[in-house]
PDB file of C-alpha atoms and ligand atoms in Angstrom:
ATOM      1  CA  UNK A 278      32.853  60.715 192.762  1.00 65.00           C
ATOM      2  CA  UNK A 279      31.514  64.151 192.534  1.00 79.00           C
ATOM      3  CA  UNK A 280      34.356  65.537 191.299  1.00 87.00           C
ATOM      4  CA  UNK A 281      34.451  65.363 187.231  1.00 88.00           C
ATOM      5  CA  UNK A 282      33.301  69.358 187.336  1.00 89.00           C
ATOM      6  CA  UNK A 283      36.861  70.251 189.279  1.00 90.00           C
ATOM      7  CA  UNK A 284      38.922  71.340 186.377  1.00 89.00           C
ATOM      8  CA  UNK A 285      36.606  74.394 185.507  1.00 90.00           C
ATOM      9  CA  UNK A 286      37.392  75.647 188.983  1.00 91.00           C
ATOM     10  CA  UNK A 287      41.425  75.408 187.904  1.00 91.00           C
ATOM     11  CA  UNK A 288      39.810  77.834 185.301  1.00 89.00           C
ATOM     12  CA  UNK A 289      37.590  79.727 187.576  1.00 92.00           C
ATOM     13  CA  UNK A 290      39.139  80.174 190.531  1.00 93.00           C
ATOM     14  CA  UNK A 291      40.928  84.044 189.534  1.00 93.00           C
ATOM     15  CA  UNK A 292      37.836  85.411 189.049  1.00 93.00           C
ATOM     16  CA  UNK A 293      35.961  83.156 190.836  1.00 95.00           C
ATOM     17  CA  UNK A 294      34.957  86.333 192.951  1.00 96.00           C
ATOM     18  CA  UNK A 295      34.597  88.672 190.457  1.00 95.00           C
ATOM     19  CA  UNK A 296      31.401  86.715 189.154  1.00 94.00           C
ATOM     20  CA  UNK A 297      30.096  86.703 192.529  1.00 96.00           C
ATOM     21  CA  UNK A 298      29.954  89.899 192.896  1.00 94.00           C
ATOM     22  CA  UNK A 299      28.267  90.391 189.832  1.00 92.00           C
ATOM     23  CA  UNK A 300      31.298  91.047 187.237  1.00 93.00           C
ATOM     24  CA  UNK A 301      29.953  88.010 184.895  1.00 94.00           C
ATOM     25  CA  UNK A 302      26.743  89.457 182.915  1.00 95.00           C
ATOM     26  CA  UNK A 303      25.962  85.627 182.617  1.00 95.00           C
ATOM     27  CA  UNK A 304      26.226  84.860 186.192  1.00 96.00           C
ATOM     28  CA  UNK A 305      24.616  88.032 187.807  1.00 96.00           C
ATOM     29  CA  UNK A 306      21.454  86.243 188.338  1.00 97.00           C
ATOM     30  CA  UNK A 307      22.595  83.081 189.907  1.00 98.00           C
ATOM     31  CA  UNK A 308      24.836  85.461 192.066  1.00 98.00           C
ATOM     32  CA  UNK A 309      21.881  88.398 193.011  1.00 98.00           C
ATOM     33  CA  UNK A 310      22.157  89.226 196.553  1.00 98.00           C
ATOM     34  CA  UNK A 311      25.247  86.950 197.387  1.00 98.00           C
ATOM     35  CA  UNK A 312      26.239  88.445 200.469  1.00 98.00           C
ATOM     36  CA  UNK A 313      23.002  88.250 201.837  1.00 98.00           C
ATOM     37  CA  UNK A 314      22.778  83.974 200.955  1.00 98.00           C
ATOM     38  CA  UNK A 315      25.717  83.583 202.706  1.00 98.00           C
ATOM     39  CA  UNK A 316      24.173  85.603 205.664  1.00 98.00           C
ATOM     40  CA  UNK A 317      20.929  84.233 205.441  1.00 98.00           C
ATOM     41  CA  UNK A 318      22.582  80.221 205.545  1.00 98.00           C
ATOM     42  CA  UNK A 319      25.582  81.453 208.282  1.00 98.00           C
ATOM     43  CA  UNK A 320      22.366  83.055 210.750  1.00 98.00           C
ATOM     44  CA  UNK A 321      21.177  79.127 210.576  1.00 98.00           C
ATOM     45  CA  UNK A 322      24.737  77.394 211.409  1.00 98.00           C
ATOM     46  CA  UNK A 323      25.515  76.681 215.146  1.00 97.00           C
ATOM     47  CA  UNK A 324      27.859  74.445 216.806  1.00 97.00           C
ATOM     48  CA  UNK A 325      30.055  72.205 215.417  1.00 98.00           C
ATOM     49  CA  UNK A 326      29.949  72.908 211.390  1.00 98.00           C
ATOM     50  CA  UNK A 327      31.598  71.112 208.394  1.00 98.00           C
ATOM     51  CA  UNK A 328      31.030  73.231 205.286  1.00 98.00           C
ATOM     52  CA  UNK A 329      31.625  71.424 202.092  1.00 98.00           C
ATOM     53  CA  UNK A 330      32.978  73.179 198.776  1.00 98.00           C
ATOM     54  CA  UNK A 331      34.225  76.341 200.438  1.00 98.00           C
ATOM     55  CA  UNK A 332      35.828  77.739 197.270  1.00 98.00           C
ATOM     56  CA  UNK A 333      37.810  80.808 197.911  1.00 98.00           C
ATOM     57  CA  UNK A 334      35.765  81.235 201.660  1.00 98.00           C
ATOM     58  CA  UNK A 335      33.432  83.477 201.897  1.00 98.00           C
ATOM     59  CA  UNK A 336      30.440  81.956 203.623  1.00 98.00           C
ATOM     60  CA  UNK A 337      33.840  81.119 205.852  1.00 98.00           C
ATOM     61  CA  UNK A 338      34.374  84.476 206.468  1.00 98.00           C
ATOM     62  CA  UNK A 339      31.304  84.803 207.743  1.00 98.00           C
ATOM     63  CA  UNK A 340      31.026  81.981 209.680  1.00 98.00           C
ATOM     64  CA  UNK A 341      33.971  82.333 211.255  1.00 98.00           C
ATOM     65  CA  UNK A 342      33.328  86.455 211.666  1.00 97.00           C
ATOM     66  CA  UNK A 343      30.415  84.738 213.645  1.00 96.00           C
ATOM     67  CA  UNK A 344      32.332  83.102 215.636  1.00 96.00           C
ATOM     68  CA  UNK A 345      31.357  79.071 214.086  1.00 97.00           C
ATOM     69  CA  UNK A 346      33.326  76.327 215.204  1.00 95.00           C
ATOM     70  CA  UNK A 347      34.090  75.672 211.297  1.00 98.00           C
ATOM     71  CA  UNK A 348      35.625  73.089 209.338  1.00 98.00           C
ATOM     72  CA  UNK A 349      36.239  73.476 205.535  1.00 98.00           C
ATOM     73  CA  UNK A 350      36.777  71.091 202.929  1.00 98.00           C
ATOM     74  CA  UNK A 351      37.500  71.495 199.441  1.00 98.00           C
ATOM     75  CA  UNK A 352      38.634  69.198 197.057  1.00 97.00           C
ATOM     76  CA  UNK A 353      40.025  72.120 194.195  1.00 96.00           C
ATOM     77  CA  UNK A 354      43.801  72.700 194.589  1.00 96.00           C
ATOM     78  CA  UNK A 355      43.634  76.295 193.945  1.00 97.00           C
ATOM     79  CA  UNK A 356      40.389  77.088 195.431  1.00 97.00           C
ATOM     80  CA  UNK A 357      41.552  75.123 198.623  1.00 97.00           C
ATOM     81  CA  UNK A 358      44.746  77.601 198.491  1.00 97.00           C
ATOM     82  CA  UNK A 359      43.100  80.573 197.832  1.00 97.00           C
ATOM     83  CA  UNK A 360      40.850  79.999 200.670  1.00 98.00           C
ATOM     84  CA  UNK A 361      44.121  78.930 202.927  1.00 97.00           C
ATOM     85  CA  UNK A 362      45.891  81.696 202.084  1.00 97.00           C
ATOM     86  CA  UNK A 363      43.210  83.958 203.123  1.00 97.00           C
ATOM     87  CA  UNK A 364      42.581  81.778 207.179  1.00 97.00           C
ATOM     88  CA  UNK A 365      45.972  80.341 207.596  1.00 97.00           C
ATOM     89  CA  UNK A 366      44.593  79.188 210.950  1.00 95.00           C
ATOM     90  CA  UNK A 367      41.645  77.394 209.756  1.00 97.00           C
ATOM     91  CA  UNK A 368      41.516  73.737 209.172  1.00 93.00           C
ATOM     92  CA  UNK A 369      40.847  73.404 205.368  1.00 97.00           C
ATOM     93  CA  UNK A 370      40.471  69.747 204.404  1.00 97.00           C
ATOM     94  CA  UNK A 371      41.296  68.134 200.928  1.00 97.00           C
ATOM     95  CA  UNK A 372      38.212  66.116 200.428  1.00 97.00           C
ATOM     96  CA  UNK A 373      34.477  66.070 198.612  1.00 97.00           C
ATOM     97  CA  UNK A 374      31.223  65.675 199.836  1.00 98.00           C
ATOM     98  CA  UNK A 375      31.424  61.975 199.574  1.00 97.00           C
ATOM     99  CA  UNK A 376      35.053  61.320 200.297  1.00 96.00           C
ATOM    100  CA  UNK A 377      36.285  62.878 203.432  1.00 96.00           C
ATOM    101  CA  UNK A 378      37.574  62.508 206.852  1.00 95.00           C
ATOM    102  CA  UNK A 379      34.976  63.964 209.021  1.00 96.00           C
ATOM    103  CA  UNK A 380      34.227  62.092 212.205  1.00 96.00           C
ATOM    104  CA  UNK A 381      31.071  63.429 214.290  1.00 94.00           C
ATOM    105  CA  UNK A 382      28.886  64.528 216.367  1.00 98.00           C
ATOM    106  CA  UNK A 383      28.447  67.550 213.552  1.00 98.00           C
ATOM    107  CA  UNK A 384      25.906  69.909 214.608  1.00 98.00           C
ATOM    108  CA  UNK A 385      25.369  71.285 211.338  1.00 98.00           C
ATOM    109  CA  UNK A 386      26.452  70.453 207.491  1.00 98.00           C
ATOM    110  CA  UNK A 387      26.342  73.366 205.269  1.00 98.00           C
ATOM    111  CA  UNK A 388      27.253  74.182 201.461  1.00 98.00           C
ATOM    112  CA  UNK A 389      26.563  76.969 198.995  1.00 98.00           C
ATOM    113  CA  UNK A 390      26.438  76.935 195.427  1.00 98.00           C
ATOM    114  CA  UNK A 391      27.981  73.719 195.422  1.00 98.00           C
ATOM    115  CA  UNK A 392      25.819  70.507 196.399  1.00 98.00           C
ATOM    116  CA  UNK A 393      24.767  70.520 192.419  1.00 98.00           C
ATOM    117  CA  UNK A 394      28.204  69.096 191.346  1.00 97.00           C
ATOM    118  CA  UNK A 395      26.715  65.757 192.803  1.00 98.00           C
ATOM    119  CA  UNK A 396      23.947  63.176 190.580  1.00 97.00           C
ATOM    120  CA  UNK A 397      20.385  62.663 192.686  1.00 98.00           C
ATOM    121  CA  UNK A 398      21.738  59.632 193.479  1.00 98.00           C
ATOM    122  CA  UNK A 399      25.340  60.838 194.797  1.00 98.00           C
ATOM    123  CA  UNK A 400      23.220  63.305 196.402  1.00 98.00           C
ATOM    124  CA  UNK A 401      20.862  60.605 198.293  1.00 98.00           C
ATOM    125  CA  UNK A 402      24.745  58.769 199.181  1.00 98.00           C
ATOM    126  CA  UNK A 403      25.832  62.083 200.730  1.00 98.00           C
ATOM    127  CA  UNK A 404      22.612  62.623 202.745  1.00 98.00           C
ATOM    128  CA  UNK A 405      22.792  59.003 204.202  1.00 98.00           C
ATOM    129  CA  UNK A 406      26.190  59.401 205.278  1.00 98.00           C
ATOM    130  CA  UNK A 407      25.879  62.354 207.201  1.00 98.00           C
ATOM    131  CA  UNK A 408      22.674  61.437 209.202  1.00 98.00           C
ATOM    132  CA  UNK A 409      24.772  59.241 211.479  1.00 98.00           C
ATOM    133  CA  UNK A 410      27.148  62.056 212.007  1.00 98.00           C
ATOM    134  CA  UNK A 411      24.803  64.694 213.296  1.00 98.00           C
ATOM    135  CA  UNK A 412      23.763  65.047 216.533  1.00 97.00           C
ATOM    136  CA  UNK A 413      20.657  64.345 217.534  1.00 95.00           C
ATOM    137  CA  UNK A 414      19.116  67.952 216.906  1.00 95.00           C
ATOM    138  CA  UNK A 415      22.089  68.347 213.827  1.00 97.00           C
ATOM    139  CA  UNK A 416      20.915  69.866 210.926  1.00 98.00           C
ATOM    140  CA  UNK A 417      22.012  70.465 206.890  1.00 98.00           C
ATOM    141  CA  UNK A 418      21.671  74.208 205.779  1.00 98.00           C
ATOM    142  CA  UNK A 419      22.614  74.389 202.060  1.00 99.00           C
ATOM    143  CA  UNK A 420      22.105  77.111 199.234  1.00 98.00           C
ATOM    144  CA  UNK A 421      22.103  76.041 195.875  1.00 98.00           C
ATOM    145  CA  UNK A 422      20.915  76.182 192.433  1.00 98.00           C
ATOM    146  CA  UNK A 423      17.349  74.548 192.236  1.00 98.00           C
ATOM    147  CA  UNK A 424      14.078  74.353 190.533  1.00 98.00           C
ATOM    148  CA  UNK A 425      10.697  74.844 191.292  1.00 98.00           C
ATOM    149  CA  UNK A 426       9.741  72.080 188.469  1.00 97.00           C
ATOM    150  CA  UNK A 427      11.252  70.538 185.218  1.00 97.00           C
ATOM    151  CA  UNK A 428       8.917  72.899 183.474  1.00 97.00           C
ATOM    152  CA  UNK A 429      10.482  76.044 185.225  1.00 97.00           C
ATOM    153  CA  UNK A 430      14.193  74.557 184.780  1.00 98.00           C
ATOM    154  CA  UNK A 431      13.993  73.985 181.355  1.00 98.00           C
ATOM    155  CA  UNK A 432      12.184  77.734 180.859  1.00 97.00           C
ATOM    156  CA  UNK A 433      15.434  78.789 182.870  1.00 97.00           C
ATOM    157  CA  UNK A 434      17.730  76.884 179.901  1.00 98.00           C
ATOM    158  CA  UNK A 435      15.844  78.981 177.506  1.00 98.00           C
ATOM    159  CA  UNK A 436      15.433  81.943 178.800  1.00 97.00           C
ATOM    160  CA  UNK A 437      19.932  81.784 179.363  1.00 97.00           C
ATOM    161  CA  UNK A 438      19.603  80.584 175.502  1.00 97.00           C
ATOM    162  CA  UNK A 439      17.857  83.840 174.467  1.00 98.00           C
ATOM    163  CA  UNK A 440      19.732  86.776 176.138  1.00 96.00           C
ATOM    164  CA  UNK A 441      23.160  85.006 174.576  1.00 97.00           C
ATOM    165  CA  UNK A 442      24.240  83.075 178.000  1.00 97.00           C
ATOM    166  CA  UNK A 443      25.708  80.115 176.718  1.00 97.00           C
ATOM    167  CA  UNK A 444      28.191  79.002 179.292  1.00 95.00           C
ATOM    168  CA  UNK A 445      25.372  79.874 181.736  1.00 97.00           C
ATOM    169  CA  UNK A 446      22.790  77.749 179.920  1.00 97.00           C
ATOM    170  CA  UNK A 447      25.574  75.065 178.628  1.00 97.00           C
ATOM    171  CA  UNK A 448      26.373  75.175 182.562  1.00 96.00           C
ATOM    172  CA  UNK A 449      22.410  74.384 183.762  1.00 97.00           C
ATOM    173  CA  UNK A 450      22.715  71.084 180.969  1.00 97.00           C
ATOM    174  CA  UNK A 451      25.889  69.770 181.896  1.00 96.00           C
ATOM    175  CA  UNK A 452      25.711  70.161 185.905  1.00 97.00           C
ATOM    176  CA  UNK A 453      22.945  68.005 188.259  1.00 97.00           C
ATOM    177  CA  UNK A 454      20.533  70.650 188.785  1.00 98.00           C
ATOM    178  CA  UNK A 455      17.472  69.435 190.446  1.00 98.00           C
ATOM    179  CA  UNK A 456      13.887  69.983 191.092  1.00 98.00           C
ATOM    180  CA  UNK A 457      12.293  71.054 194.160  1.00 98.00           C
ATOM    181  CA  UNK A 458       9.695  67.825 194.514  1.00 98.00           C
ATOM    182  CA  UNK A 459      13.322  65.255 193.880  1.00 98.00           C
ATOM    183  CA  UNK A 460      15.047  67.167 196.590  1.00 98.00           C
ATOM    184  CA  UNK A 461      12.584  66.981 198.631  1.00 98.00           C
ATOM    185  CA  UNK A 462      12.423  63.195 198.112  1.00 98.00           C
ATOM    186  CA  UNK A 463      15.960  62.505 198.270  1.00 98.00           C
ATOM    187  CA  UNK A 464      15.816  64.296 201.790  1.00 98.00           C
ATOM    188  CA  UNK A 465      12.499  62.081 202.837  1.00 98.00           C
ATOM    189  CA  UNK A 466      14.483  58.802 202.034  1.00 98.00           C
ATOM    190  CA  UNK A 467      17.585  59.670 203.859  1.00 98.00           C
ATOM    191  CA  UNK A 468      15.610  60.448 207.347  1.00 98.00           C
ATOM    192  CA  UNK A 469      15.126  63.909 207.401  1.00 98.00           C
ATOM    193  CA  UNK A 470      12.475  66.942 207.524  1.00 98.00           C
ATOM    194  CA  UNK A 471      13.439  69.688 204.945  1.00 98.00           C
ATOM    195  CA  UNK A 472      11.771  72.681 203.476  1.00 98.00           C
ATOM    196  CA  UNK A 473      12.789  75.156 200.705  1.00 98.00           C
ATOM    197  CA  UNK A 474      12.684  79.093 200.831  1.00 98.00           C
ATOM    198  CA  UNK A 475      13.712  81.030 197.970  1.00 98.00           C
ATOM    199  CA  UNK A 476      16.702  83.454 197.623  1.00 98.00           C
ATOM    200  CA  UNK A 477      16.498  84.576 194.121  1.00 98.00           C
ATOM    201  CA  UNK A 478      15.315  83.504 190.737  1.00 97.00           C
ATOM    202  CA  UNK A 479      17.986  80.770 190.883  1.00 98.00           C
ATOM    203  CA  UNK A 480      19.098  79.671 194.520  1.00 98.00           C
ATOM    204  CA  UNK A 481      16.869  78.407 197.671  1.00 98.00           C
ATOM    205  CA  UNK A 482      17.721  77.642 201.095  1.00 98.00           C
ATOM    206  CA  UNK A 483      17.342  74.155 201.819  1.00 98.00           C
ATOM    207  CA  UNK A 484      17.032  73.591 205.182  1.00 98.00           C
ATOM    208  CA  UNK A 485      16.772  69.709 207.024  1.00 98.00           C
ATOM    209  CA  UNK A 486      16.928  68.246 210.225  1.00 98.00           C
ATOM    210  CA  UNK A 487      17.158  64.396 211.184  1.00 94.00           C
ATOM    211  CA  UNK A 488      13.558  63.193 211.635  1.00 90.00           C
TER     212      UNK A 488
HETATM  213  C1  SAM B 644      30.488  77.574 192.686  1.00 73.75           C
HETATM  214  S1  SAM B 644      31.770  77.195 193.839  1.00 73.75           S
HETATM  215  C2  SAM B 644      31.062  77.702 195.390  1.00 73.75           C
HETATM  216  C3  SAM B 644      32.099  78.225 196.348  1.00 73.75           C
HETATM  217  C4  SAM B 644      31.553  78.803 197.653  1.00 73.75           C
HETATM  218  N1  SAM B 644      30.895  77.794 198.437  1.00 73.75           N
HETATM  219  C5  SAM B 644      30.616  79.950 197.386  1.00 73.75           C
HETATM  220  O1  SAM B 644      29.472  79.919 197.853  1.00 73.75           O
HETATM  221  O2  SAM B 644      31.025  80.916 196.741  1.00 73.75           O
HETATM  222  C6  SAM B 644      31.655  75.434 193.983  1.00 73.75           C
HETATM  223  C7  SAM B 644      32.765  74.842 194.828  1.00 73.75           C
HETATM  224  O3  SAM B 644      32.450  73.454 195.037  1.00 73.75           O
HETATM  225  C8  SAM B 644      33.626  72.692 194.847  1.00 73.75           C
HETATM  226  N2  SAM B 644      33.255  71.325 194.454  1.00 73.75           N
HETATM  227  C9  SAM B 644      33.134  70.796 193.219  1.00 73.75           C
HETATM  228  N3  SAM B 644      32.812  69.488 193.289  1.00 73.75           N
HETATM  229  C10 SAM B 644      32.711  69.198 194.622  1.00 73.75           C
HETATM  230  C11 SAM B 644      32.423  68.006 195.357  1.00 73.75           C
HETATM  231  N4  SAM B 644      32.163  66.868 194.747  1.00 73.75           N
HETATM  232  N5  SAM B 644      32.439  68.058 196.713  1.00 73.75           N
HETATM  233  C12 SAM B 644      32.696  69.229 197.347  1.00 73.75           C
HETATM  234  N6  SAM B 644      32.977  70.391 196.710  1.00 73.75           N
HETATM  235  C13 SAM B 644      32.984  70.373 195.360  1.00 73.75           C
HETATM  236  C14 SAM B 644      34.408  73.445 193.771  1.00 73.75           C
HETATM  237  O4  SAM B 644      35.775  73.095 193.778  1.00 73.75           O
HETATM  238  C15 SAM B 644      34.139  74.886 194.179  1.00 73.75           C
HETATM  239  O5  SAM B 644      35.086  75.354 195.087  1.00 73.75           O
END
């Protein structure tokens, strides 16, 4: 479950980086100020961390150049390979953010750019999984594509329409995107506190602890 997007990332994973860091004219939004997500989400991990859709590393890398206790797990072949390849030490496992081995205490959960490929309601599933595997003051940090409103997301659709972005825009229709106010609930039904703060014109922080 979760995993029907995983063939584009047989696709993507080459160049994967290269969009990142602002390569893809389509993608340069979504990816503004990368380096500094990834900073901004691995100055929140401590402890004990499972990070979920790794890709080719590099909120690992800095994680672990922070010294995290980190776990990966990716459930793309190559992406899982690429990121291998690049921490033959680390332990990289092949699951999903519903289908994995993790056992806890986890002191925190994090993601970015990735906790999209799930539906609101594979999303809630994932949230009430994990609250029995944090530790009492565990916490989720995630940074993902989200929306202020339906209004805003579908200006967002629109806006990638008009400047000729149509994987980006054919991307934002075929992926679970959500809204700010459903996140929030999703979070609120699963047991935890959470609040939003916005990276760019794309991504937020999403940060939660168990209530
Ligand atoms: C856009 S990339 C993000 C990679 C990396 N986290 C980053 O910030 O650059 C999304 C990653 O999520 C992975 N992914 C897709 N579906 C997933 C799922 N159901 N559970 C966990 N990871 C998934 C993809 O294989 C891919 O590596």
């Amino acid at each position: 479950m979760g995993r029907e997007f995983l063939n584009i990332f047989d696709e993507w994973a080459d160049s994967y980086d290269d969009a990142v860091y602002g390569k893809d004219d389509q993608y340069r939004k979504v990816f503004e100020h990368y380096d500094q997500i990834l900073h901004t989400v691995a100055n929140k991990t401590r402890g004990r961390t499972v990070e979920f859709g790794i890709g080719t590393g590099n909120l690992t890398f800095v994680l672990l150049k922070q010294g995290v206790d980190v776990i990966g797990v990716e459930p793309n072949d190559k992406m899982r390979h690429i990121a291998q390849n690049r921490f033959p030490e680390l332990s990289i496992l092949n699951g999903d953010f519903l289908t994995n081995s993790i056992t806890g205490p986890i002191d925190t959960i994090t993601s970015t750019y990735a906790f999209h490929h799930l539906t609101d309601g594979e999303k809630l599933q994932a949230l009430k999984q994990y609250h029995p595997l944090l530790s009492e003051d565990g916490q989720i940090v995630f940074a993902d594509t989200i929306f202020e409103d339906q209004s805003t997301f579908e200006k967002m659709i629109i806006g990638a329409k008009n400047e000729g972005y149509n994987d980006l825009a054919e991307d934002l229709q075929r992926e679970y995107y959500t809204t700010i106010p459903k996140m929030a609930t999703l979070f609120d039904q699963a047991g935890y506190s959470v609040s939003f703060e916005r990276l760019n014109d794309f991504v937020w922080l999403i940060h939660a602890k168990r209530k």
